[in-house]
C-alpha atoms as one frame of an Amber mdcrd trajectory, in Angstrom:
protein
  70.895 107.317 110.783  71.463 110.505 109.131  71.099 113.773 111.304  67.583
 114.506 112.544  65.836 118.119 111.201  65.426 118.829 115.299  68.932 118.151
 115.991  70.057 120.031 112.816  68.189 122.986 114.236  69.553 122.781 117.445
  73.059 122.418 116.496  73.249 125.055 114.141  71.264 127.339 115.997  73.435
 127.112 119.140  76.654 127.134 116.793  75.132 130.726 115.777  74.629 131.704
 119.011  77.975 130.757 119.917  76.626 128.456 122.749  77.893 124.894 123.502
  75.171 122.253 124.222  75.659 122.160 127.979  75.320 125.856 128.049  71.831
 125.499 125.683  70.949 123.036 128.569  71.282 125.834 131.139  69.326 128.107
 129.129  66.360 125.969 128.801  66.033 126.284 132.466  67.852 122.499 133.813
  69.999 122.963 136.705  71.408 119.381 136.308  73.390 119.369 133.287  74.218
 115.827 132.415  70.196 115.184 132.882  69.455 117.759 130.484  72.570 116.476
 127.825  70.497 113.062 128.126  67.138 114.874 127.400  68.810 116.605 124.629
  70.225 113.383 123.308  66.234 111.689 123.232  65.348 114.427 121.603  67.676
 113.971 118.840  66.674 110.224 118.896  63.099 111.222 118.596  61.698 110.678
 121.801  59.114 113.206 122.049  57.393 112.260 124.980  59.782 112.442 127.794
  61.415 115.646 126.026  58.260 117.529 126.613  59.515 119.762 129.019  62.670
 120.324 126.759  60.821 121.196 123.845  58.586 123.658 125.343  61.855 125.465
 126.574  63.784 125.230 123.344  62.237 128.158 121.733  63.584 130.733 124.865
  66.858 128.960 124.690  67.409 128.963 121.129  65.719 132.751 120.732  63.180
 131.520 117.913  59.728 130.951 117.376  57.961 127.880 119.246  56.123 127.424
 115.763  59.669 127.013 114.273  60.378 124.509 116.765  57.086 122.920 116.418
  56.984 122.627 112.601  60.720 121.025 112.870  59.510 118.419 115.365  56.623
 117.453 112.913  59.453 117.411 110.115  61.328 114.875 112.308  58.277 112.770
 112.860  57.549 113.050 109.083  61.291 111.981 108.456  61.744 108.855 111.112
  57.940 107.721 109.723  58.792 107.452 106.023  62.031 105.619 106.745  60.387
 103.022 109.028  57.862 102.440 106.144  60.928 102.507 103.524  62.236  99.636
 105.855  59.289  97.592 106.368  58.508  97.807 102.398  61.984  96.947 101.811
  61.408  93.967 103.874  57.669  93.155 103.049  57.506  89.325 101.872  53.400
  88.744 100.584  52.016  85.480 101.320  49.213  84.493  99.255  46.425  81.944
 100.818  44.024  80.807  98.585  40.574  80.312 100.679  38.099  77.572  99.049
  34.630  76.485  99.540  33.148  73.637 100.602  34.305  71.794  97.452  37.571
  72.298  98.225  38.776  74.040  94.725  38.324  77.675  93.866  35.501  78.766
  91.320
């Protein structure tokens, strides 16, 4: 799977700020760094429910507007949805069922 837009944003902005991912987690207000890194991995894997607290803290930790983070998360959701639909369409096998009336043959 390719890098998601939110992962790209976080890694690029952390590199611009000259901080590591553990430092980013601390800047986001998490004291348990290993748990914060797991949350960050979950965010990179598109788990937007259990990472809600981290999502809210990202703008402050990355020094960017919250609108930017929200827009990138929506872009990530759309990209993942499009990829899932593409996989579904590639594996779709249509089935035909002919329903007949009382006489047993189509009219």
